[in-house]
Amino acid sequence: MSFEFAIWNGAKPVLHALRQAIGCILGPNQRDLKWIGLLLFMGLSIMPAAIAAPTSVTGDLSKQAAIEVQVSLGTATDELKFVPDNLEFVTGKRYKLVLNNPSSQKHYFTAKDFADGIWSQKVEAGKVEVKGAIHELELKPTATAEWVFVPIKPGSYPLRCTIPGHAEAGMTGVINISTGRK
């Protein structure tokens, strides 16, 4: 197998997910023109993420069954911590991160670098669904939100609550994204 074919084979799932996302935003008449323009604009900047995507992922990533992961922002006794505070994800798999806030005060789930390394399909909270780039979620007391995404870029990313004093009191964590290969 040639090197060029291996790169393209690894890039196909990422490019397909990106094209699907663009297709949802644009109408069918503009889809191909905008897709070509976006690829030209992005150039080679997507190749590291595409190479990191596992070649075993096939089909539409937005249709893949989501793996549910639950995280509490704070506790019912108002402890300032994420439970759990160490999250593990694998590139190319679809996740549904269920965030809940059992405490009596609001909290933030802030992980900008993590958010830059994933494809966010949507965030649902109550009767609202948000699509597009998401870097921070605020959960008011007793609120729940679901973040559906596919990790693309492996790495270790800091997680924190940005309310003054919360991170300093221990409301921090780490989000790890691996390729799943050993």
Short mmCIF file of C-alpha atoms in Angstrom, two decimals:
data_model
loop_
_atom_site.label_atom_id
_atom_site.label_comp_id
_atom_site.label_asym_id
_atom_site.label_seq_id
_atom_site.Cartn_x
_atom_site.Cartn_y
_atom_site.Cartn_z
CA MET A 1 0.00 0.00 0.00
CA SER A 2 1.42 3.39 -0.96
CA PHE A 3 1.97 6.14 1.61
CA GLU A 4 -0.46 8.44 -0.23
CA PHE A 5 -3.19 5.79 -0.15
CA ALA A 6 -2.64 5.19 3.58
CA ILE A 7 -3.00 8.93 4.30
CA TRP A 8 -6.16 9.17 2.18
CA ASN A 9 -7.58 6.02 3.77
CA GLY A 10 -7.02 7.51 7.24
CA ALA A 11 -8.47 10.86 6.19
CA LYS A 12 -11.68 9.50 4.67
CA PRO A 13 -13.70 9.18 7.93
CA VAL A 14 -12.73 12.68 9.04
CA LEU A 15 -13.43 14.20 5.64
CA HIS A 16 -16.75 12.35 5.42
CA ALA A 17 -17.83 13.64 8.86
CA LEU A 18 -16.78 17.16 7.88
CA ARG A 19 -18.71 16.94 4.61
CA GLN A 20 -21.78 15.65 6.47
CA ALA A 21 -21.58 18.57 8.90
CA ILE A 22 -21.29 21.07 6.06
CA GLY A 23 -24.17 19.37 4.26
CA CYS A 24 -26.41 19.86 7.28
CA ILE A 25 -25.64 23.58 7.31
CA LEU A 26 -25.85 24.27 3.58
CA GLY A 27 -28.54 23.41 1.09
CA PRO A 28 -27.90 20.75 -1.57
CA ASN A 29 -27.29 23.38 -4.29
CA GLN A 30 -24.39 25.00 -2.41
CA ARG A 31 -22.93 21.93 -0.72
CA ASP A 32 -20.33 20.90 -3.32
CA LEU A 33 -19.12 24.44 -4.05
CA LYS A 34 -18.71 25.26 -0.35
CA TRP A 35 -17.07 21.87 0.31
CA ILE A 36 -14.42 22.52 -2.34
CA GLY A 37 -13.83 26.04 -1.03
CA LEU A 38 -13.48 24.81 2.54
CA LEU A 39 -10.94 22.15 1.57
CA LEU A 40 -8.90 24.71 -0.36
CA PHE A 41 -9.09 27.12 2.58
CA MET A 42 -8.05 24.49 5.11
CA GLY A 43 -5.28 23.11 2.91
CA LEU A 44 -3.06 20.67 4.74
CA SER A 45 -4.12 21.81 8.21
CA ILE A 46 -6.54 18.89 8.51
CA MET A 47 -4.01 16.23 7.57
CA PRO A 48 -2.55 15.66 11.09
CA ALA A 49 -6.06 15.04 12.44
CA ALA A 50 -6.92 12.90 9.43
CA ILE A 51 -3.80 10.77 9.83
CA ALA A 52 -4.58 10.32 13.54
CA ALA A 53 -8.10 9.04 12.77
CA PRO A 54 -8.26 5.27 13.00
CA THR A 55 -8.65 3.55 9.65
CA SER A 56 -11.16 1.06 11.12
CA VAL A 57 -13.85 3.77 11.35
CA THR A 58 -16.19 3.57 8.40
CA GLY A 59 -19.44 5.14 7.39
CA ASP A 60 -21.21 8.18 8.77
CA LEU A 61 -19.75 9.00 12.21
CA SER A 62 -22.90 10.94 13.12
CA LYS A 63 -24.89 7.69 12.86
CA GLN A 64 -22.48 5.63 14.99
CA ALA A 65 -23.94 4.51 18.34
CA ALA A 66 -22.77 6.95 21.04
CA ILE A 67 -20.84 5.75 24.08
CA GLU A 68 -22.37 7.43 27.13
CA VAL A 69 -20.08 9.03 29.73
CA GLN A 70 -21.55 10.75 32.80
CA VAL A 71 -19.90 13.64 34.66
CA SER A 72 -21.18 15.58 37.67
CA LEU A 73 -20.21 19.23 38.04
CA GLY A 74 -20.01 19.57 41.81
CA THR A 75 -21.83 17.36 44.32
CA ALA A 76 -25.12 17.45 46.21
CA THR A 77 -23.14 18.64 49.27
CA ASP A 78 -21.63 21.51 47.21
CA GLU A 79 -18.12 20.06 46.93
CA LEU A 80 -16.20 21.82 44.16
CA LYS A 81 -15.05 18.97 41.94
CA PHE A 82 -15.79 17.07 38.75
CA VAL A 83 -16.89 13.46 39.28
CA PRO A 84 -15.03 11.80 37.65
CA ASP A 85 -12.19 14.26 37.13
CA ASN A 86 -10.25 12.13 34.63
CA LEU A 87 -12.02 11.41 31.34
CA GLU A 88 -10.77 9.02 28.64
CA PHE A 89 -11.87 9.09 24.99
CA VAL A 90 -10.66 7.42 21.77
CA THR A 91 -10.39 9.13 18.38
CA GLY A 92 -13.00 8.17 15.83
CA LYS A 93 -15.62 7.01 18.34
CA ARG A 94 -18.86 8.88 18.96
CA TYR A 95 -19.61 9.90 22.57
CA LYS A 96 -22.52 11.36 24.48
CA LEU A 97 -21.13 13.25 27.47
CA VAL A 98 -23.98 13.62 29.97
CA LEU A 99 -23.21 16.54 32.29
CA ASN A 100 -25.28 17.18 35.40
CA ASN A 101 -25.05 19.69 38.23
CA PRO A 102 -26.41 18.31 41.51
CA SER A 103 -25.14 21.29 43.53
CA SER A 104 -26.90 24.47 44.60
CA GLN A 105 -24.61 26.74 42.54
CA LYS A 106 -23.80 27.07 38.84
CA HIS A 107 -20.64 25.54 37.37
CA TYR A 108 -18.77 25.67 34.07
CA PHE A 109 -17.36 22.77 32.05
CA THR A 110 -14.47 24.55 30.34
CA ALA A 111 -11.96 22.70 28.15
CA LYS A 112 -11.19 24.89 25.13
CA ASP A 113 -8.24 22.88 23.83
CA PHE A 114 -10.29 19.68 24.11
CA ALA A 115 -13.17 21.33 22.23
CA ASP A 116 -10.75 22.33 19.46
CA GLY A 117 -9.71 18.66 19.07
CA ILE A 118 -13.20 17.21 18.56
CA TRP A 119 -16.07 17.37 16.09
CA SER A 120 -19.13 18.52 18.03
CA GLN A 121 -22.35 17.16 16.62
CA LYS A 122 -24.64 18.89 19.14
CA VAL A 123 -25.37 19.88 22.71
CA GLU A 124 -28.86 19.28 24.08
CA ALA A 125 -30.22 20.94 27.22
CA GLY A 126 -33.91 20.99 28.00
CA LYS A 127 -35.77 21.62 24.77
CA VAL A 128 -32.78 23.33 23.13
CA GLU A 129 -30.27 21.79 20.72
CA VAL A 130 -27.11 23.75 19.91
CA LYS A 131 -24.85 22.91 16.97
CA GLY A 132 -21.46 24.26 15.99
CA ALA A 133 -18.26 25.03 17.87
CA ILE A 134 -18.64 24.76 21.63
CA HIS A 135 -15.88 25.62 24.11
CA GLU A 136 -17.66 25.98 27.43
CA LEU A 137 -20.93 24.88 29.01
CA GLU A 138 -22.60 26.56 31.98
CA LEU A 139 -24.84 24.36 34.08
CA LYS A 140 -27.12 26.02 36.58
CA PRO A 141 -28.18 24.13 39.73
CA THR A 142 -29.91 20.78 38.90
CA ALA A 143 -29.34 21.29 35.15
CA THR A 144 -28.39 18.52 32.73
CA ALA A 145 -26.83 18.79 29.27
CA GLU A 146 -25.76 16.20 26.71
CA TRP A 147 -22.76 16.88 24.45
CA VAL A 148 -22.45 14.54 21.45
CA PHE A 149 -19.05 14.56 19.74
CA VAL A 150 -16.30 12.58 18.01
CA PRO A 151 -12.70 13.08 19.22
CA ILE A 152 -10.26 13.76 16.38
CA LYS A 153 -7.00 15.01 17.91
CA PRO A 154 -5.18 12.86 20.51
CA GLY A 155 -3.79 14.64 23.55
CA SER A 156 -4.21 15.50 27.19
CA TYR A 157 -6.41 18.54 27.85
CA PRO A 158 -7.10 20.53 31.04
CA LEU A 159 -10.65 20.79 32.37
CA ARG A 160 -11.77 23.44 34.85
CA CYS A 161 -14.66 25.44 36.21
CA THR A 162 -13.98 29.09 35.40
CA ILE A 163 -16.08 30.58 38.22
CA PRO A 164 -13.62 32.54 40.42
CA GLY A 165 -12.31 30.33 43.21
CA HIS A 166 -13.72 27.04 41.91
CA ALA A 167 -10.62 25.77 40.06
CA GLU A 168 -8.43 26.92 42.96
CA ALA A 169 -10.64 24.88 45.32
CA GLY A 170 -10.07 21.76 43.22
CA MET A 171 -12.67 21.89 40.46
CA THR A 172 -10.25 20.77 37.77
CA GLY A 173 -9.67 17.65 35.76
CA VAL A 174 -7.98 16.12 32.74
CA ILE A 175 -9.46 14.91 29.47
CA ASN A 176 -7.35 12.37 27.58
CA ILE A 177 -7.90 11.46 23.96
CA SER A 178 -5.96 8.47 22.63
CA THR A 179 -5.88 6.72 19.28
CA GLY A 180 -6.87 3.44 20.92
CA ARG A 181 -3.75 1.78 19.49
CA LYS A 182 -1.10 0.31 21.74
#
